[in-house]
DNA sequence: CGGAATCCACGCGGATACTG
DNA sequence: CAGTATCCGCGTGGATTCCG
């Protein structure tokens, strides 16, 4: 994750916006971050195994790494219950909850416009065929 | 990009939001997409070489691939001037311009909260040290 | 149950050289 | 100028195994 950060920061002349964005971008570039955050937004609080079922298709490794990074960045709160068998709950921190708003904006856009996007792909595919045959 | 898509779509039981998000998420996961979009938001219209300088640090390969994918998804308009030497202009489509709003929301959040995030990392680092030494 | 550790495949993306 | 093509390193992330 730090590798991505370093690289993006190489070009500071491209505007402060991009530089600042790199951290969040690096976070959501981690494939599962958005899905995990989305799960916590919808379900409010989840334990490890519940989360794995909710997100679906994620390996323990990736779930652990993703949660750890989110916790490390102050977006997710981790609560350990010293029972046996052990139990760990995850929930969004106040900071994480503020992120859910702009994130939701992006997800909403995605839902509203994905048909437009797939339609654009269809048109593009046809155009490419014509252009090639000329 | 389709690989990510296929994988995410494996778990449709996790909620329609995640499934729908996967397309946009897959797009912005492409390392340069956000920077390219950001450049087009700020500069409105750019030709290939201008874009490469504006984004900074991007290779021809990645610039071409990123632009092609954005065009394919109907977010970027590509205009070729059949002059010599050739000239190609890129600009956002109406669809692409609507994406800039939620995207900006995310970038703004990033700028406003990245100090909070790095502070959270500091705190987390200390806590980890104590927990380990026990 | 909730991880940590190890191994490894594959695809992203960088560097370079060539083309219309 | 605006790409395309090729090669390849390296990091991301999946599968499996073991631990408290």
XYZ file of N, CA, C and O in Angstrom, chain A residues 1-114:
456
model
N 0.831 -1.200 0.000
C 0.000 0.000 0.000
C 0.859 1.239 0.000
O 0.576 2.228 -0.616
N 1.984 1.161 0.730
C 2.871 2.313 0.776
C 3.551 2.521 -0.571
O 3.914 3.625 -0.926
N 3.713 1.446 -1.303
C 4.350 1.554 -2.611
C 3.514 2.432 -3.538
O 4.029 3.314 -4.212
N 2.224 2.210 -3.516
C 1.332 3.007 -4.347
C 1.407 4.466 -3.948
O 1.505 5.352 -4.779
N 1.415 4.664 -2.648
C 1.479 6.003 -2.122
C 2.700 6.749 -2.612
O 2.617 7.854 -3.106
N 3.839 6.119 -2.494
C 5.090 6.748 -2.860
C 5.069 7.149 -4.334
O 5.499 8.233 -4.692
N 4.553 6.244 -5.130
C 4.571 6.500 -6.557
C 3.695 7.684 -6.925
O 4.097 8.553 -7.691
N 2.521 7.731 -6.334
C 1.614 8.816 -6.666
C 2.189 10.139 -6.201
O 2.077 11.151 -6.871
N 2.838 10.103 -5.069
C 3.372 11.350 -4.516
C 4.552 11.861 -5.326
O 5.020 12.967 -5.124
N 5.048 11.028 -6.249
C 6.165 11.435 -7.079
C 5.836 12.691 -7.877
O 6.679 13.541 -8.093
N 4.571 12.813 -8.272
C 4.208 13.917 -9.169
C 3.335 14.923 -8.431
O 2.139 15.009 -8.654
N 3.977 15.705 -7.607
C 3.234 16.653 -6.803
C 2.772 17.847 -7.635
O 1.915 18.602 -7.224
N 3.337 17.980 -8.798
C 2.971 19.117 -9.642
C 1.601 18.922 -10.284
O 1.076 19.825 -10.906
N 1.032 17.760 -10.084
C -0.245 17.483 -10.754
C -1.435 17.983 -9.934
O -2.568 17.714 -10.280
N -1.154 18.689 -8.867
C -2.246 19.246 -8.085
C -2.364 18.583 -6.731
O -2.239 17.383 -6.601
N -2.632 19.389 -5.710
C -2.697 18.879 -4.345
C -3.817 17.864 -4.168
O -3.735 16.967 -3.352
N -4.866 18.011 -4.955
C -6.004 17.116 -4.839
C -5.588 15.668 -5.020
O -5.938 14.803 -4.227
N -4.806 15.439 -6.038
C -4.392 14.077 -6.332
C -3.522 13.510 -5.225
O -3.659 12.347 -4.851
N -2.629 14.339 -4.732
C -1.726 13.878 -3.688
C -2.510 13.466 -2.451
O -2.303 12.406 -1.873
N -3.429 14.327 -2.060
C -4.235 14.036 -0.887
C -5.098 12.807 -1.121
O -5.318 12.006 -0.223
N -5.565 12.663 -2.335
C -6.454 11.558 -2.649
C -5.733 10.226 -2.539
O -6.351 9.207 -2.254
N -4.435 10.238 -2.743
C -3.698 8.992 -2.863
C -3.933 8.059 -1.684
O -3.975 6.842 -1.852
N -4.081 8.605 -0.485
C -4.264 7.744 0.680
C -5.571 6.986 0.621
O -5.607 5.770 0.802
N -6.638 7.703 0.395
C -7.936 7.044 0.302
C -7.997 6.146 -0.925
O -8.502 5.027 -0.882
N -7.436 6.650 -2.002
C -7.403 5.843 -3.217
C -6.656 4.547 -2.964
O -7.109 3.468 -3.334
N -5.513 4.670 -2.307
C -4.738 3.474 -1.988
C -5.562 2.514 -1.141
O -5.505 1.301 -1.326
N -6.348 3.064 -0.238
C -7.192 2.228 0.610
C -8.243 1.482 -0.216
O -8.370 0.270 -0.108
N -8.972 2.221 -1.009
C -10.054 1.578 -1.742
C -9.534 0.799 -2.940
O -10.284 0.062 -3.560
N -8.256 0.950 -3.220
C -7.681 0.134 -4.274
C -7.453 -1.288 -3.777
O -7.147 -2.182 -4.567
N -7.592 -1.498 -2.487
C -7.322 -2.817 -1.912
C -8.445 -3.823 -2.123
O -8.748 -4.611 -1.228
N -9.059 -3.746 -3.232
C -10.028 -4.740 -3.702
C -11.217 -5.029 -2.790
O -12.343 -5.032 -3.220
N -10.965 -5.265 -1.496
C -12.061 -5.662 -0.611
C -12.518 -4.534 0.303
O -13.538 -4.654 0.987
N -11.776 -3.454 0.361
C -12.070 -2.388 1.308
C -13.503 -1.883 1.188
O -14.225 -1.770 2.188
N -13.921 -1.586 -0.019
C -15.249 -1.020 -0.204
C -16.331 -2.008 0.199
O -17.330 -1.635 0.816
N -16.118 -3.266 -0.127
C -17.111 -4.270 0.224
C -17.215 -4.431 1.729
O -18.307 -4.568 2.285
N -16.063 -4.399 2.394
C -16.060 -4.518 3.851
C -16.733 -3.306 4.479
O -17.576 -3.448 5.383
N -16.368 -2.124 4.008
C -17.004 -0.913 4.529
C -18.508 -0.941 4.274
O -19.306 -0.605 5.157
N -18.864 -1.366 3.065
C -20.286 -1.455 2.736
C -21.022 -2.394 3.660
O -22.143 -2.102 4.103
N -20.400 -3.497 3.994
C -21.021 -4.452 4.919
C -21.248 -3.805 6.282
O -22.308 -3.976 6.893
N -20.263 -3.042 6.741
C -20.375 -2.404 8.052
C -21.387 -1.270 8.040
O -22.000 -0.967 9.069
N -21.555 -0.634 6.912
C -22.563 0.421 6.809
C -23.957 -0.181 6.922
O -24.817 0.335 7.625
N -24.139 -1.288 6.241
C -25.476 -1.891 6.213
C -25.807 -2.653 7.490
O -26.948 -2.651 7.943
N -24.795 -3.316 8.062
C -25.074 -4.192 9.192
C -24.662 -3.600 10.535
O -24.855 -4.230 11.562
N -24.004 -2.446 10.505
C -23.676 -1.709 11.707
C -22.577 -2.370 12.530
O -21.560 -1.769 12.824
N -22.787 -3.612 12.934
C -21.762 -4.319 13.700
C -21.715 -5.774 13.270
O -22.741 -6.430 13.135
N -20.521 -6.284 13.078
C -20.373 -7.654 12.595
C -19.181 -8.323 13.262
O -18.171 -7.686 13.537
N -19.304 -9.610 13.525
C -18.123 -10.334 13.978
C -17.423 -10.950 12.775
O -17.981 -11.005 11.677
N -16.217 -11.409 13.038
C -15.326 -11.852 11.955
C -16.009 -12.819 10.985
O -16.043 -12.586 9.772
N -16.554 -13.873 11.513
C -17.134 -14.906 10.644
C -18.379 -14.398 9.922
O -18.617 -14.751 8.768
N -19.156 -13.550 10.603
C -20.321 -12.960 9.947
C -19.900 -12.116 8.749
O -20.494 -12.188 7.683
N -18.851 -11.354 8.980
C -18.354 -10.486 7.919
C -17.911 -11.305 6.716
O -18.212 -10.964 5.576
N -17.236 -12.381 6.986
C -16.750 -13.215 5.889
C -17.919 -13.760 5.065
O -17.856 -13.816 3.845
N -18.985 -14.119 5.743
C -20.161 -14.604 5.020
C -20.875 -13.470 4.293
O -21.352 -13.629 3.175
N -20.925 -12.307 4.953
C -21.620 -11.165 4.350
C -20.917 -10.683 3.092
O -21.550 -10.433 2.066
N -19.613 -10.510 3.196
C -18.863 -10.024 2.041
C -18.843 -11.091 0.949
O -19.072 -10.802 -0.223
N -18.570 -12.308 1.347
C -18.644 -13.405 0.399
C -17.475 -13.464 -0.551
O -17.175 -12.521 -1.270
N -16.792 -14.596 -0.547
C -15.704 -14.793 -1.493
C -14.363 -14.284 -1.013
O -13.349 -14.456 -1.691
N -14.330 -13.661 0.146
C -13.073 -13.135 0.669
C -12.393 -14.212 1.518
O -13.042 -14.965 2.243
N -11.086 -14.284 1.399
C -10.313 -15.247 2.178
C -10.020 -14.669 3.555
O -10.096 -13.460 3.756
N -9.673 -15.543 4.503
C -9.331 -15.064 5.839
C -8.200 -14.063 5.772
O -8.220 -13.031 6.437
N -7.224 -14.410 4.967
C -6.065 -13.530 4.835
C -6.469 -12.121 4.470
O -6.100 -11.147 5.122
N -7.261 -12.014 3.418
C -7.654 -10.691 2.925
C -8.596 -9.988 3.891
O -8.519 -8.777 4.053
N -9.475 -10.743 4.516
C -10.374 -10.124 5.484
C -9.574 -9.550 6.651
O -9.792 -8.412 7.076
N -8.645 -10.327 7.142
C -7.807 -9.875 8.251
C -6.997 -8.648 7.862
O -6.965 -7.654 8.593
N -6.343 -8.717 6.708
C -5.515 -7.600 6.267
C -6.355 -6.340 6.055
O -5.971 -5.252 6.471
N -7.486 -6.502 5.419
C -8.350 -5.356 5.136
C -8.839 -4.716 6.425
O -8.778 -3.493 6.594
N -9.314 -5.552 7.351
C -9.807 -5.026 8.618
C -8.693 -4.343 9.402
O -8.889 -3.291 10.005
N -7.518 -4.955 9.381
C -6.397 -4.378 10.121
C -6.028 -3.012 9.575
O -5.774 -2.073 10.322
N -6.024 -2.908 8.257
C -5.664 -1.629 7.662
C -6.725 -0.574 7.954
O -6.401 0.580 8.217
N -7.971 -0.972 7.916
C -9.049 -0.033 8.215
C -8.988 0.400 9.676
O -9.206 1.567 10.001
N -8.680 -0.547 10.543
C -8.543 -0.208 11.961
C -7.345 0.715 12.166
O -7.424 1.690 12.897
N -6.267 0.393 11.482
C -5.041 1.181 11.592
C -5.278 2.626 11.164
O -4.681 3.549 11.700
N -6.163 2.820 10.194
C -6.446 4.168 9.716
C -7.609 4.818 10.444
O -8.104 5.859 10.024
N -8.043 4.186 11.511
C -9.060 4.801 12.349
C -10.452 4.782 11.766
O -11.301 5.577 12.162
N -10.709 3.881 10.823
C -12.033 3.831 10.200
C -12.909 2.747 10.808
O -14.133 2.805 10.709
N -12.263 1.751 11.419
C -12.999 0.623 11.970
C -12.575 0.373 13.407
O -11.390 0.446 13.727
N -13.561 0.120 14.255
C -13.310 -0.180 15.664
C -13.374 -1.694 15.868
O -14.307 -2.343 15.405
N -12.398 -2.199 16.569
C -12.317 -3.638 16.801
C -12.494 -3.938 18.275
O -11.788 -3.392 19.128
N -13.429 -4.807 18.592
C -13.708 -5.131 19.986
C -13.545 -6.617 20.217
O -14.205 -7.441 19.570
N -12.671 -6.960 21.176
C -12.397 -8.362 21.469
C -13.131 -8.783 22.731
O -13.025 -8.115 23.767
N -13.851 -9.885 22.646
C -14.492 -10.459 23.825
C -13.669 -11.664 24.279
O -13.599 -12.666 23.561
N -13.051 -11.562 25.448
C -12.139 -12.629 25.903
C -12.913 -13.841 26.400
O -12.713 -14.288 27.516
N -13.760 -14.348 25.570
C -14.531 -15.543 25.926
C -13.919 -16.748 25.233
O -12.964 -16.628 24.494
N -14.508 -17.902 25.501
C -14.049 -19.076 24.796
C -15.265 -19.862 24.314
O -16.082 -20.274 25.124
N -15.385 -19.967 23.011
C -14.438 -19.516 21.977
C -14.428 -18.001 21.840
O -15.429 -17.362 22.170
N -13.333 -17.454 21.374
C -13.184 -15.989 21.280
C -14.190 -15.376 20.316
O -14.703 -16.051 19.434
N -14.439 -14.094 20.511
C -15.371 -13.377 19.645
C -14.872 -11.957 19.435
O -14.481 -11.281 20.387
N -14.875 -11.519 18.192
C -14.391 -10.186 17.847
C -15.444 -9.460 17.021
O -15.932 -10.005 16.034
N -15.792 -8.274 17.454
C -16.769 -7.477 16.717
C -16.102 -6.314 16.019
O -15.154 -5.716 16.533
N -16.642 -5.983 14.867
C -16.141 -4.850 14.104
C -17.272 -3.878 13.825
O -18.382 -4.281 13.483
N -16.949 -2.595 13.937
C -17.925 -1.557 13.610
C -17.189 -0.321 13.124
O -15.983 -0.176 13.347
N -17.904 0.548 12.479
C -17.291 1.777 12.009
C -17.036 2.728 13.169
O -17.834 2.807 14.100
N -15.937 3.439 13.104
C -15.694 4.533 14.039
C -16.465 5.756 13.560
O -17.001 5.756 12.447
N -16.549 6.807 14.373
C -17.179 8.044 13.892
C -16.549 8.521 12.582
O -17.266 8.929 11.660
N -15.220 8.453 12.525
C -14.534 8.840 11.294
C -14.975 7.969 10.121
O -15.246 8.453 9.022
N -15.035 6.678 10.364
C -15.466 5.754 9.320
C -16.886 6.030 8.863
O -17.216 5.874 7.686
N -17.725 6.483 9.799
C -19.112 6.758 9.431
C -19.219 7.993 8.555
O -20.082 8.066 7.683
N -18.307 8.949 8.762
C -18.330 10.132 7.879
C -17.894 9.757 6.470
O -18.321 10.361 5.496
N -17.031 8.753 6.372
C -16.606 8.312 5.040
C -17.745 7.656 4.282
O -17.796 7.692 3.055
N -18.661 7.080 5.030
C -19.728 6.332 4.376
C -20.595 7.226 3.488
O -21.186 6.748 2.523
N -20.649 8.509 3.812
C -21.479 9.402 2.985
C -20.914 9.559 1.574
O -21.605 9.245 0.601
N -19.687 10.081 1.425
C -19.152 10.203 0.063
C -19.027 8.845 -0.638
O -19.180 8.753 -1.846
N -18.748 7.828 0.155
C -18.657 6.495 -0.427
C -20.007 6.077 -0.995
O -20.092 5.548 -2.110
N -21.041 6.348 -0.225
C -22.379 6.027 -0.700
C -22.702 6.790 -1.979
O -23.352 6.274 -2.890
N -22.226 8.027 -2.050
C -22.428 8.801 -3.267
C -21.866 8.104 -4.485
O -22.500 8.049 -5.539
N -20.690 7.538 -4.295
C -20.051 6.827 -5.400
C -20.810 5.553 -5.750
O -21.032 5.244 -6.927
N -21.222 4.829 -4.732
C -21.942 3.581 -4.970
C -23.304 3.858 -5.615
O -23.741 3.110 -6.493
N -23.953 4.921 -5.168
C -25.233 5.284 -5.772
C -25.054 5.617 -7.251
O -25.827 5.171 -8.093
N -24.010 6.385 -7.538
C -23.732 6.708 -8.941
C -23.546 5.426 -9.741
O -24.061 5.295 -10.854
N -22.848 4.505 -9.142
C -22.583 3.243 -9.813
C -23.876 2.510 -10.150
O -24.053 2.014 -11.269
N -24.780 2.464 -9.183
C -26.051 1.772 -9.403
C -26.887 2.470 -10.463
O -27.497 1.824 -11.319
N -26.885 3.807 -10.409
C -27.735 4.548 -11.338
C -27.216 4.505 -12.768
O -27.988 4.597 -13.719
N -25.899 4.387 -12.922
C -25.323 4.573 -14.248
C -24.672 3.352 -14.855
O -24.055 3.444 -15.912
N -24.805 2.231 -14.200
C -24.099 1.090 -14.763
C -24.773 0.556 -16.022
O -24.098 0.000 -16.877
